Amino acid sequence: MLALRLVRGTHPVVQLRRLLVAAAAAGVGFLLLCALGYAVGHPRNSSDAVLRLLWCALPLAATVQFAVAVARTDPSTRPRPGLSAIGLGPGRLTAIAAASTAVACTLGSSVALLFYLHLRGDITGLPFDGAAAELLAADQPIPLAAALTLLAIVPVTAATAAGLSLRPRKPATTEPSPTAGLPWGVALLAVGLAVETYAARGDGSGVLAGWILTAVGLAMMGPGLTHWCGRLLQTARPGAVRLLAGRVLMDESRRIGRPLGVVCAVGSGAVAGYAVNGGSLGPLTWLGTALVVACTTATLLSAALESKQSRTHTTEALRRLGAPPTVLRTTALLRAGVLLAVFVPLTWAVGALAAIPLRG
């Protein structure tokens, strides 16, 4: 009940982010139900049904990542002075954040179930003159237990991930450098491309495994590359703007580097997919692609917002010292420019390399 009261009393922008999480959960739930419908309608093609279900893991992971990012930027679950006295310590706030995430994802899963049943004609008859009947196996009964189990995956996974991400931790005495993960990321990227090359003429599960390795490698490379971008800005007698922009990138490399690497992985996958298929994809594939792109982009924007919130005291101190607003805007543009200059060519290069074996 406390989680529901906090949800009702938050800012409209926060409510909008939660609704976006619910919309993403609805999209993933619909894809999972469509995979179940294919399995019911094609009992002899069990391998294809399993492959369709495995491909749903990509939008599921993107949605869970977005839900965790929204939970991290939720002001109602941020520790504040005086809350511990009324029993709202860090542990309780973490539980509230997990519960709020579960509520939003459950709402999305419920909408997905209603929309799926509506398209199948189980509620008010077949809409759109039965255009989706064959795709959703409308002539076959859907096992309710299996459907509810699949729909529960998103709320349970997202709530668990949010709770683990926001749980109270002891402050680390020594923090490892953001560049201990760069060599491992490069290694995983190379292994992923090799697996995609080897499995290009086989089934889609090998290609999926290779792409996942590539995505994990790019995500691990993200913080290290962001850290080196900050170092690059501070070379060759930097001025105040370059020095400030580079220091911010180095300090925030962990927070924004990993979602930036994930966006890079999604972009490279889109480049490779377009080079191979030329945009000729089915409606469910387009839905899954749109979900992955939208969720990863929104996660990056949420990480940037969290980074901005963490620099509030520094920004206020600079303003009190008389720093003009143009300096802060120029610093932000410089950070964005150097990140684009590094990650856009990397995205295109990885996508082009991944597309070569897929064409053959």
Short mmCIF file of N, CA, C and O in Angstrom, two decimals, residues 65 215 217-227 229 249 252-268 296-297 299-301 303-304 335-336 338-344 346-347:
data_model
loop_
_atom_site.label_atom_id
_atom_site.label_comp_id
_atom_site.label_asym_id
_atom_site.label_seq_id
_atom_site.Cartn_x
_atom_site.Cartn_y
_atom_site.Cartn_z
N GLN A 65 16.53 -3.53 -18.18
CA GLN A 65 17.53 -2.49 -17.99
C GLN A 65 16.87 -1.11 -17.88
O GLN A 65 17.26 -0.29 -17.04
N ALA A 215 27.36 -7.93 -27.73
CA ALA A 215 26.71 -6.88 -26.94
C ALA A 215 27.33 -6.76 -25.56
O ALA A 215 27.56 -5.65 -25.06
N GLY A 217 30.36 -7.58 -24.75
CA GLY A 217 31.68 -7.00 -24.93
C GLY A 217 31.64 -5.49 -25.09
O GLY A 217 32.42 -4.75 -24.49
N LEU A 218 30.70 -4.99 -25.90
CA LEU A 218 30.58 -3.56 -26.08
C LEU A 218 30.13 -2.86 -24.79
O LEU A 218 30.58 -1.75 -24.49
N ALA A 219 29.24 -3.53 -24.03
CA ALA A 219 28.82 -2.95 -22.76
C ALA A 219 29.98 -2.87 -21.77
O ALA A 219 30.10 -1.90 -21.01
N MET A 220 30.87 -3.87 -21.78
CA MET A 220 32.04 -3.82 -20.91
C MET A 220 33.05 -2.80 -21.39
O MET A 220 33.79 -2.21 -20.58
N MET A 221 33.11 -2.56 -22.69
CA MET A 221 34.04 -1.57 -23.23
C MET A 221 33.58 -0.14 -22.98
O MET A 221 34.39 0.79 -22.98
N GLY A 222 32.26 0.04 -22.79
CA GLY A 222 31.71 1.39 -22.69
C GLY A 222 32.34 2.24 -21.61
O GLY A 222 32.79 3.37 -21.88
N PRO A 223 32.43 1.77 -20.34
CA PRO A 223 33.05 2.62 -19.32
C PRO A 223 34.50 2.97 -19.61
O PRO A 223 34.93 4.10 -19.39
N GLY A 224 35.26 1.99 -20.10
CA GLY A 224 36.66 2.27 -20.40
C GLY A 224 36.82 3.27 -21.52
O GLY A 224 37.66 4.19 -21.45
N LEU A 225 36.02 3.13 -22.59
CA LEU A 225 36.11 4.08 -23.69
C LEU A 225 35.68 5.48 -23.25
O LEU A 225 36.27 6.49 -23.65
N THR A 226 34.63 5.55 -22.42
CA THR A 226 34.20 6.86 -21.90
C THR A 226 35.29 7.49 -21.04
O THR A 226 35.53 8.71 -21.11
N HIS A 227 35.96 6.68 -20.24
CA HIS A 227 37.05 7.18 -19.41
C HIS A 227 38.19 7.73 -20.28
O HIS A 227 38.73 8.82 -20.00
N CYS A 229 37.90 8.84 -23.31
CA CYS A 229 37.42 10.08 -23.95
C CYS A 229 37.66 11.28 -23.04
O CYS A 229 38.04 12.36 -23.49
N LEU A 249 33.51 13.37 -17.65
CA LEU A 249 33.45 12.08 -18.35
C LEU A 249 34.20 11.00 -17.58
O LEU A 249 33.74 9.86 -17.50
N GLU A 252 32.04 10.13 -14.44
CA GLU A 252 30.75 9.49 -14.75
C GLU A 252 30.88 8.35 -15.75
O GLU A 252 29.88 7.92 -16.33
N SER A 253 32.10 7.86 -15.98
CA SER A 253 32.29 6.83 -17.00
C SER A 253 31.57 5.53 -16.65
O SER A 253 31.06 4.85 -17.54
N ARG A 254 31.49 5.20 -15.38
CA ARG A 254 30.78 3.97 -15.00
C ARG A 254 29.27 4.11 -15.19
O ARG A 254 28.61 3.17 -15.63
N ARG A 255 28.75 5.28 -14.85
CA ARG A 255 27.30 5.45 -14.88
C ARG A 255 26.75 5.51 -16.30
O ARG A 255 25.72 4.91 -16.59
N ILE A 256 27.43 6.23 -17.20
CA ILE A 256 26.91 6.39 -18.55
C ILE A 256 27.62 5.51 -19.56
O ILE A 256 27.12 5.33 -20.68
N GLY A 257 28.76 4.93 -19.18
CA GLY A 257 29.52 4.14 -20.14
C GLY A 257 28.84 2.83 -20.52
O GLY A 257 28.79 2.47 -21.69
N ARG A 258 28.30 2.14 -19.52
CA ARG A 258 27.68 0.84 -19.82
C ARG A 258 26.41 0.99 -20.67
O ARG A 258 26.28 0.28 -21.67
N PRO A 259 25.45 1.87 -20.32
CA PRO A 259 24.31 2.03 -21.24
C PRO A 259 24.72 2.57 -22.60
O PRO A 259 24.08 2.25 -23.61
N LEU A 260 25.78 3.36 -22.67
CA LEU A 260 26.26 3.82 -23.96
C LEU A 260 26.82 2.66 -24.79
O LEU A 260 26.60 2.59 -26.00
N GLY A 261 27.51 1.73 -24.13
CA GLY A 261 27.97 0.55 -24.83
C GLY A 261 26.83 -0.33 -25.31
O GLY A 261 26.89 -0.93 -26.39
N VAL A 262 25.75 -0.42 -24.51
CA VAL A 262 24.59 -1.20 -24.93
C VAL A 262 23.92 -0.57 -26.16
O VAL A 262 23.52 -1.26 -27.09
N VAL A 263 23.79 0.76 -26.15
CA VAL A 263 23.24 1.45 -27.32
C VAL A 263 24.12 1.21 -28.54
O VAL A 263 23.63 1.02 -29.66
N CYS A 264 25.42 1.21 -28.33
CA CYS A 264 26.35 0.91 -29.42
C CYS A 264 26.12 -0.50 -29.96
O CYS A 264 26.14 -0.73 -31.18
N ALA A 265 25.89 -1.47 -29.06
CA ALA A 265 25.62 -2.84 -29.49
C ALA A 265 24.32 -2.94 -30.27
O ALA A 265 24.25 -3.62 -31.31
N VAL A 266 23.29 -2.25 -29.81
CA VAL A 266 22.01 -2.27 -30.52
C VAL A 266 22.15 -1.60 -31.89
O VAL A 266 21.62 -2.09 -32.89
N GLY A 267 22.88 -0.49 -31.94
CA GLY A 267 23.09 0.17 -33.22
C GLY A 267 23.85 -0.69 -34.20
O GLY A 267 23.52 -0.74 -35.40
N SER A 268 24.88 -1.40 -33.72
CA SER A 268 25.63 -2.29 -34.61
C SER A 268 24.76 -3.45 -35.10
O SER A 268 24.85 -3.86 -36.27
N THR A 296 16.76 0.89 -24.85
CA THR A 296 18.18 1.19 -24.63
C THR A 296 18.45 2.69 -24.73
O THR A 296 19.25 3.24 -23.96
N THR A 297 17.77 3.37 -25.65
CA THR A 297 17.95 4.82 -25.76
C THR A 297 17.40 5.52 -24.51
O THR A 297 18.04 6.44 -23.97
N THR A 299 17.15 4.22 -21.57
CA THR A 299 18.05 3.90 -20.47
C THR A 299 19.25 4.83 -20.46
O THR A 299 19.70 5.31 -19.41
N LEU A 300 19.80 5.10 -21.65
CA LEU A 300 20.93 6.03 -21.74
C LEU A 300 20.52 7.44 -21.29
O LEU A 300 21.27 8.10 -20.57
N LEU A 301 19.34 7.87 -21.69
CA LEU A 301 18.86 9.19 -21.25
C LEU A 301 18.64 9.22 -19.75
O LEU A 301 18.94 10.24 -19.08
N ALA A 303 20.29 7.41 -17.56
CA ALA A 303 21.62 7.45 -16.95
C ALA A 303 22.21 8.85 -17.02
O ALA A 303 22.87 9.31 -16.08
N ALA A 304 21.98 9.55 -18.14
CA ALA A 304 22.45 10.93 -18.25
C ALA A 304 21.75 11.83 -17.23
O ALA A 304 22.37 12.72 -16.63
N ARG A 335 31.23 17.22 -24.36
CA ARG A 335 31.16 15.82 -23.93
C ARG A 335 30.38 14.98 -24.94
O ARG A 335 30.82 13.89 -25.32
N ALA A 336 29.23 15.49 -25.38
CA ALA A 336 28.43 14.75 -26.35
C ALA A 336 29.18 14.59 -27.67
O ALA A 336 29.13 13.52 -28.31
N VAL A 338 32.50 14.46 -28.30
CA VAL A 338 33.60 13.50 -28.28
C VAL A 338 33.07 12.07 -28.15
O VAL A 338 33.64 11.13 -28.73
N LEU A 339 31.97 11.87 -27.43
CA LEU A 339 31.38 10.53 -27.34
C LEU A 339 30.84 10.08 -28.69
O LEU A 339 31.01 8.91 -29.09
N LEU A 340 30.18 10.98 -29.41
CA LEU A 340 29.69 10.63 -30.74
C LEU A 340 30.85 10.32 -31.69
O LEU A 340 30.76 9.40 -32.51
N ALA A 341 31.92 11.09 -31.58
CA ALA A 341 33.06 10.88 -32.48
C ALA A 341 33.73 9.54 -32.25
O ALA A 341 34.36 8.99 -33.17
N VAL A 342 33.60 8.97 -31.05
CA VAL A 342 34.22 7.68 -30.75
C VAL A 342 33.26 6.52 -30.97
O VAL A 342 33.61 5.51 -31.60
N PHE A 343 32.02 6.65 -30.49
CA PHE A 343 31.11 5.51 -30.49
C PHE A 343 30.39 5.31 -31.82
O PHE A 343 30.03 4.18 -32.15
N VAL A 344 30.15 6.36 -32.60
CA VAL A 344 29.46 6.18 -33.88
C VAL A 344 30.32 5.38 -34.86
O VAL A 344 29.83 4.41 -35.47
N LEU A 346 32.66 3.26 -34.10
CA LEU A 346 32.75 1.92 -33.54
C LEU A 346 31.48 1.12 -33.83
O LEU A 346 31.54 -0.07 -34.19
N THR A 347 30.33 1.75 -33.69
CA THR A 347 29.06 1.08 -33.99
C THR A 347 28.99 0.65 -35.44
O THR A 347 28.61 -0.50 -35.76
#
